[in-house]
PDB file of C-alpha atoms in Angstrom:
ATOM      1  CA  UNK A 222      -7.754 225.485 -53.642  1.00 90.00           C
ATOM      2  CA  UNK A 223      -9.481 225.821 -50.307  1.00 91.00           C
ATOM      3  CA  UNK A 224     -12.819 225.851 -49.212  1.00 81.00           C
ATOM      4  CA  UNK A 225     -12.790 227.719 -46.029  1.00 83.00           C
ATOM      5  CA  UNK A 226     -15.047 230.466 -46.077  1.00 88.00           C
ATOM      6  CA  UNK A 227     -15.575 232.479 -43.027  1.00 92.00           C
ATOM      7  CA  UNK A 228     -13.814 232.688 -39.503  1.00 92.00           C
ATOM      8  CA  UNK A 229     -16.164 231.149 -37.116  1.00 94.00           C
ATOM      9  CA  UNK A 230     -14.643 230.752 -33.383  1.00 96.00           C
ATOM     10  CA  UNK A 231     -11.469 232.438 -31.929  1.00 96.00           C
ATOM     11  CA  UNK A 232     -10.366 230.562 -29.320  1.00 94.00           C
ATOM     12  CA  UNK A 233      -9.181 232.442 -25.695  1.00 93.00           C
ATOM     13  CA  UNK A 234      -7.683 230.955 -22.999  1.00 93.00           C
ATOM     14  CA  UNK A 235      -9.402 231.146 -19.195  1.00 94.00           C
ATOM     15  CA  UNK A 236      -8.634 230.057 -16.124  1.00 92.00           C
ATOM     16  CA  UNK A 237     -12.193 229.630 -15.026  1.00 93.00           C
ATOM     17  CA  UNK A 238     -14.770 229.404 -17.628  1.00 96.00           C
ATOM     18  CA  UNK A 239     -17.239 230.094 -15.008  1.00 97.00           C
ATOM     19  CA  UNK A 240     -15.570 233.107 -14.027  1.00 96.00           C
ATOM     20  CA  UNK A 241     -15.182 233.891 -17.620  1.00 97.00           C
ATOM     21  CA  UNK A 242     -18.727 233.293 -18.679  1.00 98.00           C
ATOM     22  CA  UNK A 243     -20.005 235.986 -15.936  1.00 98.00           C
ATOM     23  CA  UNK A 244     -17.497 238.720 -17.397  1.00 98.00           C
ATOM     24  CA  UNK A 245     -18.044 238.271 -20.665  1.00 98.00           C
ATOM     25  CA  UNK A 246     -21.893 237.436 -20.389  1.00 98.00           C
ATOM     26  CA  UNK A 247     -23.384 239.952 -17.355  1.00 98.00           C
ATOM     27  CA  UNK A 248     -20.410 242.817 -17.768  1.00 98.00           C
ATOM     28  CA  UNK A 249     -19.592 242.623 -21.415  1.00 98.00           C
ATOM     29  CA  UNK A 250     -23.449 241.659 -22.386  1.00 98.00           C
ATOM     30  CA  UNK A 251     -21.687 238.807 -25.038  1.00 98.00           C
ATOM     31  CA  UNK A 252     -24.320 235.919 -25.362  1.00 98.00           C
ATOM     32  CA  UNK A 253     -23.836 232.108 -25.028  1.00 98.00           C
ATOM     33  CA  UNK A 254     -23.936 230.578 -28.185  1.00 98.00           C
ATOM     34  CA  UNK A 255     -22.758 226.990 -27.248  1.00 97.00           C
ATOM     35  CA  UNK A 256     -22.258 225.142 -23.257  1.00 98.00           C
ATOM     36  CA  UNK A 257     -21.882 221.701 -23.532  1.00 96.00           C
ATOM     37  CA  UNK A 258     -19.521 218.724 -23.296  1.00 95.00           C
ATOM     38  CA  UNK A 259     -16.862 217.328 -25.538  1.00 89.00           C
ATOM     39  CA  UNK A 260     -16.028 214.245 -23.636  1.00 91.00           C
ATOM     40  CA  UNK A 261     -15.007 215.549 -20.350  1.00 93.00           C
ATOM     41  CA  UNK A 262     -14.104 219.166 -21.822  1.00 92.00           C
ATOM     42  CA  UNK A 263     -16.531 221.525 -21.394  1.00 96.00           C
ATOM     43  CA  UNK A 264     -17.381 223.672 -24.826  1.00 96.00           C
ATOM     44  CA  UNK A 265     -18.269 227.205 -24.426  1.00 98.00           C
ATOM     45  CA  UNK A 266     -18.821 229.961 -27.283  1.00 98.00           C
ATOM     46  CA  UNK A 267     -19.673 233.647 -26.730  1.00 98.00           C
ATOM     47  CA  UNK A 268     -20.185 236.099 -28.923  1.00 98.00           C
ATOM     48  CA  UNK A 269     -21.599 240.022 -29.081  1.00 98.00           C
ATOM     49  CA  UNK A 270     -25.265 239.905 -29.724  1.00 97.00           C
ATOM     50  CA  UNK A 271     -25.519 239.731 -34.149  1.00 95.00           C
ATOM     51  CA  UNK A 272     -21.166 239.009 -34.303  1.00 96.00           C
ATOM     52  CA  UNK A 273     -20.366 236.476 -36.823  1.00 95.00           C
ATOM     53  CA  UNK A 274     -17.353 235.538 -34.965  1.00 97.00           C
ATOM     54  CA  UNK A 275     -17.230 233.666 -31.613  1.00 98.00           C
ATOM     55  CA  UNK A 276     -15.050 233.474 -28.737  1.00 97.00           C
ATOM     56  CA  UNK A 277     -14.707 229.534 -26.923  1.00 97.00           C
ATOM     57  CA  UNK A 278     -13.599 230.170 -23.603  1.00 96.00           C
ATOM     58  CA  UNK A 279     -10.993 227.393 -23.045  1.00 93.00           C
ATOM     59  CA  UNK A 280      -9.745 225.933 -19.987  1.00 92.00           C
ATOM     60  CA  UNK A 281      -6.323 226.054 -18.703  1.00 86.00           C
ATOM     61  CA  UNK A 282      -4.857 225.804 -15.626  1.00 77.00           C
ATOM     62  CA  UNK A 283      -1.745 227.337 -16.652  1.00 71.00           C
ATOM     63  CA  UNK A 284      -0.398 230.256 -15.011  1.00 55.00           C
ATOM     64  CA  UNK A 285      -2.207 233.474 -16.341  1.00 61.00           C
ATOM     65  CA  UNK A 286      -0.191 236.436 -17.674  1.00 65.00           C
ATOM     66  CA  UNK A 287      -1.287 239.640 -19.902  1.00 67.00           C
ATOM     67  CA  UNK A 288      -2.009 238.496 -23.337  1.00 87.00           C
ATOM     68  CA  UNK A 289      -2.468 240.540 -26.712  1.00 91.00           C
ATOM     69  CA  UNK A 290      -5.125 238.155 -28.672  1.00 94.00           C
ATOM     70  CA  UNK A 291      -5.007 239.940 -31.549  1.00 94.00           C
ATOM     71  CA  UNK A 292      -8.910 240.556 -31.241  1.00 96.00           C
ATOM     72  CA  UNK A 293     -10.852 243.850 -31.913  1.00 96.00           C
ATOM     73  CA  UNK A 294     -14.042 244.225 -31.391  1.00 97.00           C
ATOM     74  CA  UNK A 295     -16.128 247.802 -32.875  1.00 96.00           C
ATOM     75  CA  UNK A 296     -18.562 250.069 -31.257  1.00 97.00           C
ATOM     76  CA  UNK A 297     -20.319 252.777 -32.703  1.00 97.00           C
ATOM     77  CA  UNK A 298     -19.098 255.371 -29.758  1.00 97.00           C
ATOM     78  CA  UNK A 299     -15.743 254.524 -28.514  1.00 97.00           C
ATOM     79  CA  UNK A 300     -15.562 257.085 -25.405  1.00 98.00           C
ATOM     80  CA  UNK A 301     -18.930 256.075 -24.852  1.00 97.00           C
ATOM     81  CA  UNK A 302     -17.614 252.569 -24.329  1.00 98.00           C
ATOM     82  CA  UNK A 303     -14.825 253.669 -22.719  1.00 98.00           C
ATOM     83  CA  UNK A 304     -16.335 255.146 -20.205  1.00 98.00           C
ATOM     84  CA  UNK A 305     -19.100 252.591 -20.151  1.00 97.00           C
ATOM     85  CA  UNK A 306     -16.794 249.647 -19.144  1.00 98.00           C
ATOM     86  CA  UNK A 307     -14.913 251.715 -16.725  1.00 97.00           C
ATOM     87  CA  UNK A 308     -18.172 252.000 -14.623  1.00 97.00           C
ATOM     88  CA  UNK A 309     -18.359 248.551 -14.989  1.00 97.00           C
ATOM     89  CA  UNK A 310     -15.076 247.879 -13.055  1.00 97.00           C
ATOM     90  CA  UNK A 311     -13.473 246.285 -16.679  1.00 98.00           C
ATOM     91  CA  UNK A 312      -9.519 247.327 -16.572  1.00 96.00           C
ATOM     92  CA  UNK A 313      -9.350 249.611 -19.566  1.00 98.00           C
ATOM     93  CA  UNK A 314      -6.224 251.554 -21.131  1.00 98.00           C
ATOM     94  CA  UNK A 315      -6.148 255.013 -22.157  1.00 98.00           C
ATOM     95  CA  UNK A 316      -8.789 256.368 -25.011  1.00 98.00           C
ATOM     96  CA  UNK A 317      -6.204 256.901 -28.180  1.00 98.00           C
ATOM     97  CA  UNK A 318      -6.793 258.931 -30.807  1.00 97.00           C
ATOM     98  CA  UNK A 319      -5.162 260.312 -34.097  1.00 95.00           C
ATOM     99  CA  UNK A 320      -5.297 261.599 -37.043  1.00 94.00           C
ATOM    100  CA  UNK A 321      -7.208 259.664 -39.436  1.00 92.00           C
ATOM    101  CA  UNK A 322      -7.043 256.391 -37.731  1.00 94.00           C
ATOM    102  CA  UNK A 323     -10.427 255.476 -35.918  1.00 97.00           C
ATOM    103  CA  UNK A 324     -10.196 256.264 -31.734  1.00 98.00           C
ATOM    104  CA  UNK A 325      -9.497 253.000 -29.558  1.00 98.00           C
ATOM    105  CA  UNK A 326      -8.766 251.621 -26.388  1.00 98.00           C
ATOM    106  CA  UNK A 327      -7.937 248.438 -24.579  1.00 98.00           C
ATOM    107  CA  UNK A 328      -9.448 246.707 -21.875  1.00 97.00           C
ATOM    108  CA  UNK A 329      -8.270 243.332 -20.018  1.00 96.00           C
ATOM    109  CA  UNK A 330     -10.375 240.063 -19.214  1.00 96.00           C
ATOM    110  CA  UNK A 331     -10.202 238.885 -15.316  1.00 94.00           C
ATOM    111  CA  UNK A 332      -7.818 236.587 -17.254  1.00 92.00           C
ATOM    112  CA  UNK A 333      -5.164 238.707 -18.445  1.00 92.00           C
ATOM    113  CA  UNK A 334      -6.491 238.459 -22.003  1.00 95.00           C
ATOM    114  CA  UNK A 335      -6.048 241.916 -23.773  1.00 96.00           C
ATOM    115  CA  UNK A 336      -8.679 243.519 -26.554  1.00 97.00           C
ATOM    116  CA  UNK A 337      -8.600 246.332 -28.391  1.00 97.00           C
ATOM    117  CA  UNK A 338     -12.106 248.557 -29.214  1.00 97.00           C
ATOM    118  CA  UNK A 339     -12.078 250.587 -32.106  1.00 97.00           C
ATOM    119  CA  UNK A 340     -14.895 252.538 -33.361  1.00 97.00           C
ATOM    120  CA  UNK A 341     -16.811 252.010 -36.040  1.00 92.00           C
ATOM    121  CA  UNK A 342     -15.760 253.934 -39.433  1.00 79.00           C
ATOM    122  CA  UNK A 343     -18.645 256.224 -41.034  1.00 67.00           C
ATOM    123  CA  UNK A 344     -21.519 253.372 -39.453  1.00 52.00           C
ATOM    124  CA  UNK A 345     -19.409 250.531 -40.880  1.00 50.00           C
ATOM    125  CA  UNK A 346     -17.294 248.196 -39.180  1.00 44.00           C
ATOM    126  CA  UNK A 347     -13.586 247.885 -39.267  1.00 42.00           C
TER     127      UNK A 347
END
């Protein structure tokens, strides 16, 4: 039987943490939970202001392509988000919506690195 209990850091891949920390920090508003050193790596964990879940921004030098992580993140308004990160100047897709499934959209890191937003269900979270 296992003992893992929670999820606790997703890890994304960057080009530039620098460049990485400024999006996700000053446009996306995510704080810094960890920057330090690991030996000669540097370790660096964002994360939405009260989100359980982290993101380490991981360096790589390899070549950068568009990415689906797999990652949502919710908002309570998603047009209002939408429209929100498009001011911004955040590469977003089209807002989607049907029947019975939550609206969404998805918007791109300055690394390629592809998220989805879905709103929140009835104040919840999904």
């Amino acid at each position: 039987m296992s003992t893992i209990t929670d999820v606790r850091t997703i890890g994304i891949t960057v080009a530039d943490q620098d460049q990485a920390l400024a999006f996700y920090r000053d446009t996306l508003g995510f704080e810094v939970r960890l920057d330090g050193m690991a030996g000669s790596t540097r370790w660096l964990e964002v994360a939405p202001p009260r989100a359980r879940v982290s993101l380490a921004l991981t360096a790589s030098s390899a070549a950068t392509a568009q990415r689906e992580t797999g990652i949502r993140f919710t908002v309570p308004d998603a047009a209002a988000e939408h429209t929100a990160l498009l001011g911004r100047g955040v590469r977003v897709g089209e807002l989607l919506r049907w029947p019975n499934v939550p609206p969404m959209f998805t918007f791109d890191d300055p690394d390629g690195n592809q998220f989805i937003v879905v709103e929140q269900a009835n104040g919840g979270t999904r």
